[in-house]
mmCIF file of C-alpha atoms in Angstrom:
data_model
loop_
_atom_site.group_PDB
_atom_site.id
_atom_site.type_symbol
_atom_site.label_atom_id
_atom_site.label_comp_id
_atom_site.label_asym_id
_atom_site.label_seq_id
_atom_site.Cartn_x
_atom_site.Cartn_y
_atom_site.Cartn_z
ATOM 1 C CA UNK A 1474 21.946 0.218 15.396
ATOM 2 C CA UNK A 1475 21.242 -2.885 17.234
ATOM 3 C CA UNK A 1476 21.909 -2.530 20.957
ATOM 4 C CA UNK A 1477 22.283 -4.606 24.184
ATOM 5 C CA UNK A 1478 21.823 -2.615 27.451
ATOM 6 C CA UNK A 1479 22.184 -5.088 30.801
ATOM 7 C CA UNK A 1480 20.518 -3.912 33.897
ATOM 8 C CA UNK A 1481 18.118 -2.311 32.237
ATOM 9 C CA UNK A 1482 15.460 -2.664 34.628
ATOM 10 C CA UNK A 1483 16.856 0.073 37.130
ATOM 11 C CA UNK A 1484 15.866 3.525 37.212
ATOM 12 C CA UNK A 1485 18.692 4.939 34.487
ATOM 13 C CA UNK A 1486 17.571 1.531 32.117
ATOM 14 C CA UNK A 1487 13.759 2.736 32.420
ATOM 15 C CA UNK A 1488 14.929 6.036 30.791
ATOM 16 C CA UNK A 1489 17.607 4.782 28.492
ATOM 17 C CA UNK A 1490 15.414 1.870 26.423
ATOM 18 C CA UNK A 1491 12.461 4.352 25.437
ATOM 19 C CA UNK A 1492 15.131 6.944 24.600
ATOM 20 C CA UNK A 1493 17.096 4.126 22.048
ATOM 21 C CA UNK A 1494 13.882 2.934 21.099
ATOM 22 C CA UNK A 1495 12.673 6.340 20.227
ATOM 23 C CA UNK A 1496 15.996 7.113 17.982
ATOM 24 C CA UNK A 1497 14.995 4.297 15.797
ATOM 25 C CA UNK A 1498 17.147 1.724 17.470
ATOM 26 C CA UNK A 1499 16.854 -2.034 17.900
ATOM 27 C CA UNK A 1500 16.954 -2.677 21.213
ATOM 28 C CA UNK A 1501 17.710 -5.987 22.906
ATOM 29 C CA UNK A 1502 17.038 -5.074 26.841
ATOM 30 C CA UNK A 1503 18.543 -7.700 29.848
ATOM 31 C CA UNK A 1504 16.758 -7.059 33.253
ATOM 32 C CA UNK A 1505 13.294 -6.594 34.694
ATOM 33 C CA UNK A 1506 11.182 -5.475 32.626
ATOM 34 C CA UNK A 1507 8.463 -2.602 33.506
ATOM 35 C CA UNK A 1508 5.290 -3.165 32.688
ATOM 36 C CA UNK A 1509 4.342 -3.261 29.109
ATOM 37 C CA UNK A 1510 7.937 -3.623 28.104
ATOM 38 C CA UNK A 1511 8.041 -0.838 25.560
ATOM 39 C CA UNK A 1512 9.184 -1.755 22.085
ATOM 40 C CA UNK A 1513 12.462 -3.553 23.359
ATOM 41 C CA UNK A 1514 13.116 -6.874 23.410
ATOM 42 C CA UNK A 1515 13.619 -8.190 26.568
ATOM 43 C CA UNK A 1516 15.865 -11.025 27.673
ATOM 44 C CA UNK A 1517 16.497 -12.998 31.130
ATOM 45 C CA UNK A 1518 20.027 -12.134 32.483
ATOM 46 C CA UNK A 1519 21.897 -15.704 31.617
ATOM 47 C CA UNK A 1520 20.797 -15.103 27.946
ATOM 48 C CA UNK A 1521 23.415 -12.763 27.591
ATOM 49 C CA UNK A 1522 25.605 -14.746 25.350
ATOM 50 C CA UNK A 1523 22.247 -14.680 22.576
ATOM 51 C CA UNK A 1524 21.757 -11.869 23.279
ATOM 52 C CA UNK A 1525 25.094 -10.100 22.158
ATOM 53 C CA UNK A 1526 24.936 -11.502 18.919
ATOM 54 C CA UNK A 1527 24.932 -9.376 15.886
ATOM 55 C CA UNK A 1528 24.935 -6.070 18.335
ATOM 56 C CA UNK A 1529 26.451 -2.590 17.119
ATOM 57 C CA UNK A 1530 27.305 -1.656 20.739
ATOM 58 C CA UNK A 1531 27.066 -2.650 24.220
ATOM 59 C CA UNK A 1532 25.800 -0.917 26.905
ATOM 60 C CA UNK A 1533 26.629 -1.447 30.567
ATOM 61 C CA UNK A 1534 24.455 0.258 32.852
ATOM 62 C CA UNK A 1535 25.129 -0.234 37.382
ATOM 63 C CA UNK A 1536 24.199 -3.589 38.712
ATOM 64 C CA UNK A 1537 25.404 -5.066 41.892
ATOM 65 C CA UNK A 1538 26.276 -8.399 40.445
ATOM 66 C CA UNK A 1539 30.307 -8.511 39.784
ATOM 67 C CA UNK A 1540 29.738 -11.781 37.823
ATOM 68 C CA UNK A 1541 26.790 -10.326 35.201
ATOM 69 C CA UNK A 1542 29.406 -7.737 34.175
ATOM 70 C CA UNK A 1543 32.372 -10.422 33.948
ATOM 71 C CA UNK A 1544 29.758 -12.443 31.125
ATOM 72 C CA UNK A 1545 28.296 -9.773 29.976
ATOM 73 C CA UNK A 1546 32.152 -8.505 29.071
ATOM 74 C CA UNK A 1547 33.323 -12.042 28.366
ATOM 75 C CA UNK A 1548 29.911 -12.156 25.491
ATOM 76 C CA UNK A 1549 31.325 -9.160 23.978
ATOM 77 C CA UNK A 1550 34.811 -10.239 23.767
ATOM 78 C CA UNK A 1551 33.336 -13.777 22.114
ATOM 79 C CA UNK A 1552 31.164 -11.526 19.768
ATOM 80 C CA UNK A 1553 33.524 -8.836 18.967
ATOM 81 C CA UNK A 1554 30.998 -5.441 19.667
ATOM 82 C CA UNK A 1555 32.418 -2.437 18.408
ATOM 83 C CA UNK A 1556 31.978 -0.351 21.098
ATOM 84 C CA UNK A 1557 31.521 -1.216 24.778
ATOM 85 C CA UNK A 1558 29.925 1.842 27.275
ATOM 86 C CA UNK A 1559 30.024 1.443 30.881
ATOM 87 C CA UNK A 1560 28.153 3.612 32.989
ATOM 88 C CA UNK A 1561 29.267 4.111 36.221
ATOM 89 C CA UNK A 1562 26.583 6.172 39.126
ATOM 90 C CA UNK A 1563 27.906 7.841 42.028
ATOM 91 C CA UNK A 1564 29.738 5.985 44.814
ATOM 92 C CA UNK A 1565 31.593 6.294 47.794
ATOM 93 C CA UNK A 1566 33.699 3.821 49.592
ATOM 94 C CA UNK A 1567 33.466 -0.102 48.915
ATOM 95 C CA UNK A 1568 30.629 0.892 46.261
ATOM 96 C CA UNK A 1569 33.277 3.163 44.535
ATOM 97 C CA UNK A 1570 35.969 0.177 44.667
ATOM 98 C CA UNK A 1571 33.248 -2.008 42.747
ATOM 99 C CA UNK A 1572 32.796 0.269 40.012
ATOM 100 C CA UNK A 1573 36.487 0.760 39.465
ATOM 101 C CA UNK A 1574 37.143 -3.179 38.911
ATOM 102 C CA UNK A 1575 34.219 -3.150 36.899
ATOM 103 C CA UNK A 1576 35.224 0.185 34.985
ATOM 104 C CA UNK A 1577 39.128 -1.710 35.026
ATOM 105 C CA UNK A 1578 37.561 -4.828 33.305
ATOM 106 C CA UNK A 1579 36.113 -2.987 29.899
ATOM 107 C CA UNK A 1580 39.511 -1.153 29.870
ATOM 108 C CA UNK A 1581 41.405 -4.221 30.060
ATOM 109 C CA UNK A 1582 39.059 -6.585 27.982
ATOM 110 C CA UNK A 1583 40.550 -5.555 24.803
ATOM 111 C CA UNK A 1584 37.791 -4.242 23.539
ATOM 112 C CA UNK A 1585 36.956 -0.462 22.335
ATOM 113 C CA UNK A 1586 35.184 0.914 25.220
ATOM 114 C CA UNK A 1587 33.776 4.180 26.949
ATOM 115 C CA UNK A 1588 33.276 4.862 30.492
ATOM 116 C CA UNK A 1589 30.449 7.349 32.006
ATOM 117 C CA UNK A 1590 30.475 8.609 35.445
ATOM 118 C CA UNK A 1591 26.968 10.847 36.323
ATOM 119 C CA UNK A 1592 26.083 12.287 39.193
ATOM 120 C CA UNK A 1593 22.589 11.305 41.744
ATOM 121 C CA UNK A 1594 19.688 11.113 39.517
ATOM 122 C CA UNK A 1595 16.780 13.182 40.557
ATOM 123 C CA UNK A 1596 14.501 10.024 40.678
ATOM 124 C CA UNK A 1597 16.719 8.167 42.761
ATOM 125 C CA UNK A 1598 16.875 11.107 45.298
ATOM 126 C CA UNK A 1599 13.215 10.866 45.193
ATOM 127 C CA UNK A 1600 12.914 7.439 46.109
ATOM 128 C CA UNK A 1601 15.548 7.871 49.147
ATOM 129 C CA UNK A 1602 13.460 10.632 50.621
ATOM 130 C CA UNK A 1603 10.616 8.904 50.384
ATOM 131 C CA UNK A 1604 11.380 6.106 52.430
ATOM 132 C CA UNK A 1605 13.253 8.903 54.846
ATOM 133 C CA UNK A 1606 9.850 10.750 55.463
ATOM 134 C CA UNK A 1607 8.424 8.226 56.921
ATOM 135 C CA UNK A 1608 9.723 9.484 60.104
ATOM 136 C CA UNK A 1609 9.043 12.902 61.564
ATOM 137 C CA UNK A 1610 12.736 13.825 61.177
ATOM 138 C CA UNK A 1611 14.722 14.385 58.649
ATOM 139 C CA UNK A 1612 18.769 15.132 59.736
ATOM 140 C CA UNK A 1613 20.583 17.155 57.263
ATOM 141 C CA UNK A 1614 24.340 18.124 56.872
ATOM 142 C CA UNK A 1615 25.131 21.046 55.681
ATOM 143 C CA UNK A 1616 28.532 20.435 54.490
ATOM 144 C CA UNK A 1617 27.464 17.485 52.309
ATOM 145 C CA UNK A 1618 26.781 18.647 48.968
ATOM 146 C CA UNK A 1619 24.566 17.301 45.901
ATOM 147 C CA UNK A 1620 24.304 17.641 42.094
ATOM 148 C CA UNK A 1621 21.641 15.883 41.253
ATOM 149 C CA UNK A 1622 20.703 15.102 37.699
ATOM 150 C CA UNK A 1623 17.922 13.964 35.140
ATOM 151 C CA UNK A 1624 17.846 10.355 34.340
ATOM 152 C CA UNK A 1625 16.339 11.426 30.906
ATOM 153 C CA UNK A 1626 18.983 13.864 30.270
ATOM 154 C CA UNK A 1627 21.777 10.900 31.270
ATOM 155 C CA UNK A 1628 19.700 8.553 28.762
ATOM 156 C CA UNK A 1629 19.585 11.377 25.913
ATOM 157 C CA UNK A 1630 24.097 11.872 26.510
ATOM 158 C CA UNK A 1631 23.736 7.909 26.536
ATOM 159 C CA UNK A 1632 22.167 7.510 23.300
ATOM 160 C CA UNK A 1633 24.417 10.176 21.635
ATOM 161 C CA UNK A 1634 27.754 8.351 22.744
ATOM 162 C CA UNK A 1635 26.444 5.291 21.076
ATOM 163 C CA UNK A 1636 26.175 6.919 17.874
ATOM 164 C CA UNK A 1637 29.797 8.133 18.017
ATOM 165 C CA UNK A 1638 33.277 6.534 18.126
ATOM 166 C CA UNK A 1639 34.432 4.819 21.516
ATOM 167 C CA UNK A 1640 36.416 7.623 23.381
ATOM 168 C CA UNK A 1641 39.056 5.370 25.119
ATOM 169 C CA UNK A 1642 38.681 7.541 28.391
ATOM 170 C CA UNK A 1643 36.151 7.938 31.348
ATOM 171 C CA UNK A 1644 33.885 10.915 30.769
ATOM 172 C CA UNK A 1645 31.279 12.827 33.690
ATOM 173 C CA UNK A 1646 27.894 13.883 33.531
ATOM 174 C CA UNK A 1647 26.749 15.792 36.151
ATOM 175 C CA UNK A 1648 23.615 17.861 37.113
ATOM 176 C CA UNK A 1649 22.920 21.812 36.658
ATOM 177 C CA UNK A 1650 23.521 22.847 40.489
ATOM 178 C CA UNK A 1651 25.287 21.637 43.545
ATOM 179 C CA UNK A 1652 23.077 21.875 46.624
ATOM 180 C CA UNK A 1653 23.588 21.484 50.017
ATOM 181 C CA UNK A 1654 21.586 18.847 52.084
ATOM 182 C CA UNK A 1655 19.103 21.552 53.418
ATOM 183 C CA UNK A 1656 18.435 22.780 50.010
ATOM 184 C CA UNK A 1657 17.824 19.221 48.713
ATOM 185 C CA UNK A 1658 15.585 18.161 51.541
ATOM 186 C CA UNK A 1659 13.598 21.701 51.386
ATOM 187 C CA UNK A 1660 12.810 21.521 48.151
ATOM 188 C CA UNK A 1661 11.774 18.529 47.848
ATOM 189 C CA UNK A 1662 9.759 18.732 51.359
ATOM 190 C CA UNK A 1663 8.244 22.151 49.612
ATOM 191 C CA UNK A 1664 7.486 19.977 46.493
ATOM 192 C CA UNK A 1665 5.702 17.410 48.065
ATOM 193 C CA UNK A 1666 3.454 19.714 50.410
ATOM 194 C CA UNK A 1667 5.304 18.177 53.793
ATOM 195 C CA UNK A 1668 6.940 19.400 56.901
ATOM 196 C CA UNK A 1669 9.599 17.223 58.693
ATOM 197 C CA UNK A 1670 12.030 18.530 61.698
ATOM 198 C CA UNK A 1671 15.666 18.803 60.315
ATOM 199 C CA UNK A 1672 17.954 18.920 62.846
ATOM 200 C CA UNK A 1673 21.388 19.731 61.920
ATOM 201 C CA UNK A 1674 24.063 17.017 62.516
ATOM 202 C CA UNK A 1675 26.746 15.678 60.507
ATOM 203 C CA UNK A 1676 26.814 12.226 58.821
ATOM 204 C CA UNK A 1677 29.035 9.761 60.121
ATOM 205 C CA UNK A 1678 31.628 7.338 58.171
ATOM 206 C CA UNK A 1679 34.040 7.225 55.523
ATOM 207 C CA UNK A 1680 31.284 7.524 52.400
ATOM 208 C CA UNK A 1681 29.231 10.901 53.507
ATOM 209 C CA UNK A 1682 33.872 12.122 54.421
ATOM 210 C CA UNK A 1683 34.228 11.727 51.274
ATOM 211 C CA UNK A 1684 31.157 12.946 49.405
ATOM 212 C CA UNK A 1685 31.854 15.939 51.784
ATOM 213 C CA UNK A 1686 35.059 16.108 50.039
ATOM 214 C CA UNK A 1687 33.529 16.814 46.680
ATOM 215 C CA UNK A 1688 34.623 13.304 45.497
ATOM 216 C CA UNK A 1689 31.061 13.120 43.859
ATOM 217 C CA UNK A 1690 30.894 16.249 42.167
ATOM 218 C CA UNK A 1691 31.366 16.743 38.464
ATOM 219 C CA UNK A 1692 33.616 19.916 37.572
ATOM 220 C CA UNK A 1693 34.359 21.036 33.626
ATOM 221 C CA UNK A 1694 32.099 18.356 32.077
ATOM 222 C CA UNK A 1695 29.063 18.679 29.854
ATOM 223 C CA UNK A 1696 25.728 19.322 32.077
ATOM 224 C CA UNK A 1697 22.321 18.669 32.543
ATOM 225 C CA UNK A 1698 19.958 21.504 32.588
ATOM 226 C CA UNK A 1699 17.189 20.787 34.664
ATOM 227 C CA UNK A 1700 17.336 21.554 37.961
ATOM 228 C CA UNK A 1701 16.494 19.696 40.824
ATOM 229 C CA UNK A 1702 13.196 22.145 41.659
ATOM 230 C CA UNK A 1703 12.229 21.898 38.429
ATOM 231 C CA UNK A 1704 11.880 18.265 37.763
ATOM 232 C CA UNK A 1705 10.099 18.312 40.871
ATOM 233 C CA UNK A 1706 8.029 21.309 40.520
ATOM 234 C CA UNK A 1707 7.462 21.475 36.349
ATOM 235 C CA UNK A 1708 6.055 24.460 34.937
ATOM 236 C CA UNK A 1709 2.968 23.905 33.092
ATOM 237 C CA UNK A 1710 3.106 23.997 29.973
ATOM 238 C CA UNK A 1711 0.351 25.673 27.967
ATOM 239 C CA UNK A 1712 -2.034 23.945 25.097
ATOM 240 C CA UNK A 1713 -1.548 24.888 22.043
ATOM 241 C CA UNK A 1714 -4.897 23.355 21.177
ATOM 242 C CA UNK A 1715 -7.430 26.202 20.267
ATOM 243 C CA UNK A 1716 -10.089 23.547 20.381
ATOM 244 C CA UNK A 1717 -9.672 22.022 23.768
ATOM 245 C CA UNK A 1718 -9.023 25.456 24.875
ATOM 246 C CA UNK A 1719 -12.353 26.647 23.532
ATOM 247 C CA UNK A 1720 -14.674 24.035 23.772
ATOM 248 C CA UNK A 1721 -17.357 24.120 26.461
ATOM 249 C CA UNK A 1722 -17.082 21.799 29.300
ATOM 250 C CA UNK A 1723 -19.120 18.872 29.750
ATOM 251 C CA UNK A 1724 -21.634 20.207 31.997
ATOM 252 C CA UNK A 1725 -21.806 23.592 30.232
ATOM 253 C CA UNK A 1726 -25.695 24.219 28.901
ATOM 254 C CA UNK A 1727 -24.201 24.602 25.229
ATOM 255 C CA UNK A 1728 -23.652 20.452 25.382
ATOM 256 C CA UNK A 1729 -27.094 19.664 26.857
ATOM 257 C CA UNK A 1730 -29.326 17.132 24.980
ATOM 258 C CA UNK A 1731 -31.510 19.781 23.299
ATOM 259 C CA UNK A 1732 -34.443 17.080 22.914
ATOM 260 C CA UNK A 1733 -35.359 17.321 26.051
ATOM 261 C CA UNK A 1734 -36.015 21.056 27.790
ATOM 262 C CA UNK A 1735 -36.957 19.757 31.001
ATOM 263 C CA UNK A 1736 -33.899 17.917 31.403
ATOM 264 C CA UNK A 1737 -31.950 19.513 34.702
ATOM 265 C CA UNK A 1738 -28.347 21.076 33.995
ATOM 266 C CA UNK A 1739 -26.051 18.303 35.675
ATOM 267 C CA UNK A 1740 -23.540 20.669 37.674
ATOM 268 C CA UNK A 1741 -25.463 24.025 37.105
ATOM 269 C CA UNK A 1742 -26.587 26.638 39.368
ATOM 270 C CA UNK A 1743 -29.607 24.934 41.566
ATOM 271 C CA UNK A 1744 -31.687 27.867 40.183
ATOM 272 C CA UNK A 1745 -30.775 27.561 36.282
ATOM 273 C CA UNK A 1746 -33.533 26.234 34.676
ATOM 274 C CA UNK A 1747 -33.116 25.844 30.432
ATOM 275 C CA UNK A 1748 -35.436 28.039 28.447
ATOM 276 C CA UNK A 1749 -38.709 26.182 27.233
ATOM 277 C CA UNK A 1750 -39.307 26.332 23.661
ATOM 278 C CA UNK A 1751 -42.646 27.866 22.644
#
């Protein structure tokens, strides 16, 4: 399939080009691109209308720019794309109100279309509390809760809408737990080998009201399953290499330059001393 994803320089675009790419799509990529681009080709913004050209399916991933989703909807109309999938991340408030015109404008376009709500992704979580620890205190709330989610996972659910029919509806994709805010912050304090006070207070304004409300949380929809400790705490995972697990290390006497005896063992005991030959 040949597809167009706009905004794909943002943290869900970084995971959803190298997962199209990988599935043997072409890709035709608007945004930012990271560095060394990938595979995909990558366009400015205003090229949209080029861009949409000959395209299987378009794919409409969170930007903050009302008028790149009006052209990049407009181009599809004008090139008649199959399918249409706008992706919608969590919001509260005026944000929410955004994505709903912008979710109402593939409905209305005329077009076939699918819509996909997810949940926080786990690397935009990690960016947030970044910038947070910077300060020796870190309030949490513990009536605010979280479901945080994969951006790979979201990119993998991306890729296999795509390859189906357009639903006609909105669909959810959430992560595999809800936490509260003091699970979320521990974790990830745990995780990244800090300590930070966390006082307990509760958030102010209409947004954190009504992500307290569970307005953000995805119920009896399809789920990511890694969790929000293990994305940032993996388990290792074994080689199944026999030879890197069995061949001496660099310094080991077995890979010293035979040639020369008197040549001292870099990073052996200070007493080792190799065996002379007669």
């Amino acid at each position: 399939m040949r597809i167009l994803v706009t905004g794909a320089g943002g943290t869900l675009g970084r995971a959803v080009v190298p997962a199209l790419v990988k599935a043997g799509h072409e890709v035709r990529a608007l945004g930012r691109p990271p560095v060394g681009g990938g595979d995909a080709r990558w366009l400015p913004g205003e090229a949209v209308k080029d861009a949409v050209r000959g395209c299987d399916a378009v794919l409409l991933l969170p930007r903050r720019d009302p008028a790149a989703d009006r052209a990049a909807v407009a181009a599809s109309c004008g090139a008649g794309v199959p399918h249409v999938l706008r992706v919608s991340g969590p919001a509260t408030g005026r944000a929410r109100e955004r994505l709903a015109d912008a979710e109402r404008l593939v409905r209305t376009s005329g077009l076939r279309w699918t819509v996909l709500r997810h949940s926080h992704l786990h690397q935009s979580l990690d960016r947030a509390l970044r910038e947070l620890a910077a300060s020796v205190v870190l309030p949490v709330d513990p009536s605010v809760p979280w479901q945080p989610v994969d951006a790979r996972e979201v990119a993998a659910y991306l890729a296999g809408l795509l390859m189906g029919e357009p639903r006609q509806a909105a669909l959810a994709y959430g992560g595999p737990q809800v936490l509260t805010t003091p699970e979320l912050v521990g974790i990830w304090l745990e995780a990244r080998g800090l300590r930070r006070l966390r006082p307990r207070v509760r958030y102010p304004g209409r947004a954190m009201a009504e992500q307290r409300a569970g307005r953000l949380l995805v119920r009896n929809a399809p789920l990511g399953t890694c969790t929000w400790r293990e994305w940032l705490m993996p388990t290792p995972v074994p080689s199944d290499d026999f030879a890197e697990e069995h061949t001496a290390s660099p310094t080991s006497p077995a890979n010293q330059p035979e040639r020369d005896p008197d040549l001292r063992v870099y990073g052996g005991d200070e007493g080792y001393q190799r065996q002379t030959r007669a």
